Amino acid sequence: MGCAQGSQSKPATPKSAQTGSSGKSSKVQEMRLLEEYSVGQTLGEGAFGVVSNCRKRSTGEEFAVKMVDKVETPVDAIKKEAEMMQAMDHPNIVKVHGVFYERCFVCIVMDKFSGGDLVEGLQRHLKERGQILCQDVVHVARQMGASIQYLHLRNTVHRDIKGDNYLMDRKDMTDPKCRIVLTDFGTACTARPEERLSAGVGTKIFWAPEFFDRDYGAKVDVWAMGIIMYGLVSGRFPFRDENDIRTKEVKVPKRVHPVCEEFIKRMLDKVEKSRPSSDLVMTHQWVQETGGRHDPFNQTSTDEAVTGHDLREEVVNDGVKERRQELIHRLNREHQIKDSTQRGGRRAPGASGHYLHKTFVLNDKQIPGMKLTYEWWDGAKAKSTGLLEPEGRVKPASHFEAGQEGNDLKMFSRMLEEHNIDVTQFGRGQAKKLEGLAAEVLFGAARLMLDATSHKKL
């Protein structure tokens, strides 16, 4: 497992900085993420990659770093997202402080928000305090609308507006001072007001009817905001699939204020031309003024209990999580070794000493608490043991022909097939038999490696 791409890491800088006459800009371009920031615990994961806590070394300020995996997302697309985010300047859109191009990740440093996303906030409220009163999230609706309006004024369509992509500065979204910001611009694109788009991107449960027709405009963001608002006041999605989205009538819980109900239904108008623009959303009575936090329309609820657990669609594969964490570990390890060299050979705390000592100890990744001791050998000693000669350490293929060994061969064959390898080609003509390869892998004469630039490629 590893990355084939070996380019040096450079932060993206504005054109003005790149063309400056001083030597400062060239120095900035050569900086790597871990030279400016220390990376801490993981804050969250999604289809895009990993978000971790980070601290600026020079000031101690805390930020978040979004580490987008180059294997899972084309580099050009990541660069486009990073540049688009850097160009944004709005209180309800996350602020980017720097972009770094590492071997395996593009790292986007941004403001850190400790409240989690809107889905987490809703689930927390439902668990601890029950249903959210619609008057208690007017400020949330206003900020969502403002972020979308800002994008549309800049001829930008987000195309993946959802609760997961709005972060909060505190855990209680009903706090009137709660600030939310829109993040994750991986699907965003520029489009003129009358331009029609066709790409099927984003999260389908938030798609407007015209999205399924692959003929849509900026109002798909307004529809998605309507889905979020419905979820906040009801704890569930209004629709389950394309048929629902196209045909099902929107029914808002009776306890919801009638002005709020009309606000949500207008955003979820199935006829695109009748749906309000983001400008009209911001002029709606519900976000302009409200009956107050203690309006009698919103004091009781006869709705069934809900948890909000079905409001998050994406689940990250455990194997993908493990691979990402391994790559982050390597990134940190490389910096620690480099830093120790720059300090005159003194190893930084926690840094690997693999090539600095004859022997070294590593934790066993498979057995908790187990430590493995390794020793460096020169070529002569390694050759004298016979370990470099496959004949001297590989048992014959017949070792796999019966009993438990037969089961091992079946598992080995199934693993190859899962990685799109045709096992029927083994043993044909001059090709080695499958049993022979399995024996070599089992006893260390051969090694299977994953190509990190392709999905499931051995």
C-alpha angles and dihedrals in degrees: 000000000000148000122278093197111090106176119140118260116254131172117234110248132190116265090248090060093046093054096044118124097224123090092238096087094053090050091052091052091056094054119108125214096255092049089064102027139032113221120223138174124346113260098187148331136220142158089290098057136264134330114206137178114255136182128210107240096213098051108015091236116153122233138158123247121207108208109199113198113236090207094057098038127038111252092232090056092050091050090050091052093047093050092047092051092048090055093055121098113176133118091237096050119075114256118235119214101182146343124221127189109214126176096266104014142043103221119208114192113206143157114297119236115196099193098076123227130311093263091056090046092052093047091049092050093047091051098045105028109010129234119007117245108236091227089059093065101045089109089053092053091047092053093046090052091048093053092050093045090052091052093048092049086056090050091250126136116199098198095191105065107159140133092264090063097054115082125198130216091218137026097245109072091185090067104108088223093056110125121204130194133196117235141169109065096181092121098036120116139173117254135167116243094260097034118119122219130205110181115119100224137140128036116327097214086065095046121121117227092260090054088068089052089055088232111103147127140203094303090080085079090056091051090051090051087054090054090052093048091049089051093050094053097038107026094232144070117270092218136033106193145357093284091054091047092052100040115013118104115235110244115187119199113267093238091065116103110259092235090053090046091054090047092055095043092052091054089048095051105141091212106081095207091054094048113098122249120240088261091057091045088060092052094051117121092239095063094034096053139347140200091251137267092281098048109153090230089072108043105093136039132201094177121120117261115272132186103198091227092130093057094087114075105181124080118181116225113246091230091054090049091052093049092049092050090049090053091049089049089053091049091054093044093052091052092048092052092046091048092050090052092051089052092060099270097309108138116235117234109281093008120140116255096193098134098026097069135041091233130028138177128227132183114251107245092206101046116046112229094014117125125199124207119212131190131200114235127192119234095262094054093045091050093048091060092057091230091124091060111082092205090059096058111022119091117222120273090252086074086082098048101093147020120359090349088063090056089050090055091050091052091047091050092048091050091054091048091051087058092053096257116145104228092188089077093066114102095020116130109323093346118120118252118255090241090057094053091045090053092050092050093046094052098038103254090116134026132206115217132188118232103227092201091066133046112255094343115153 
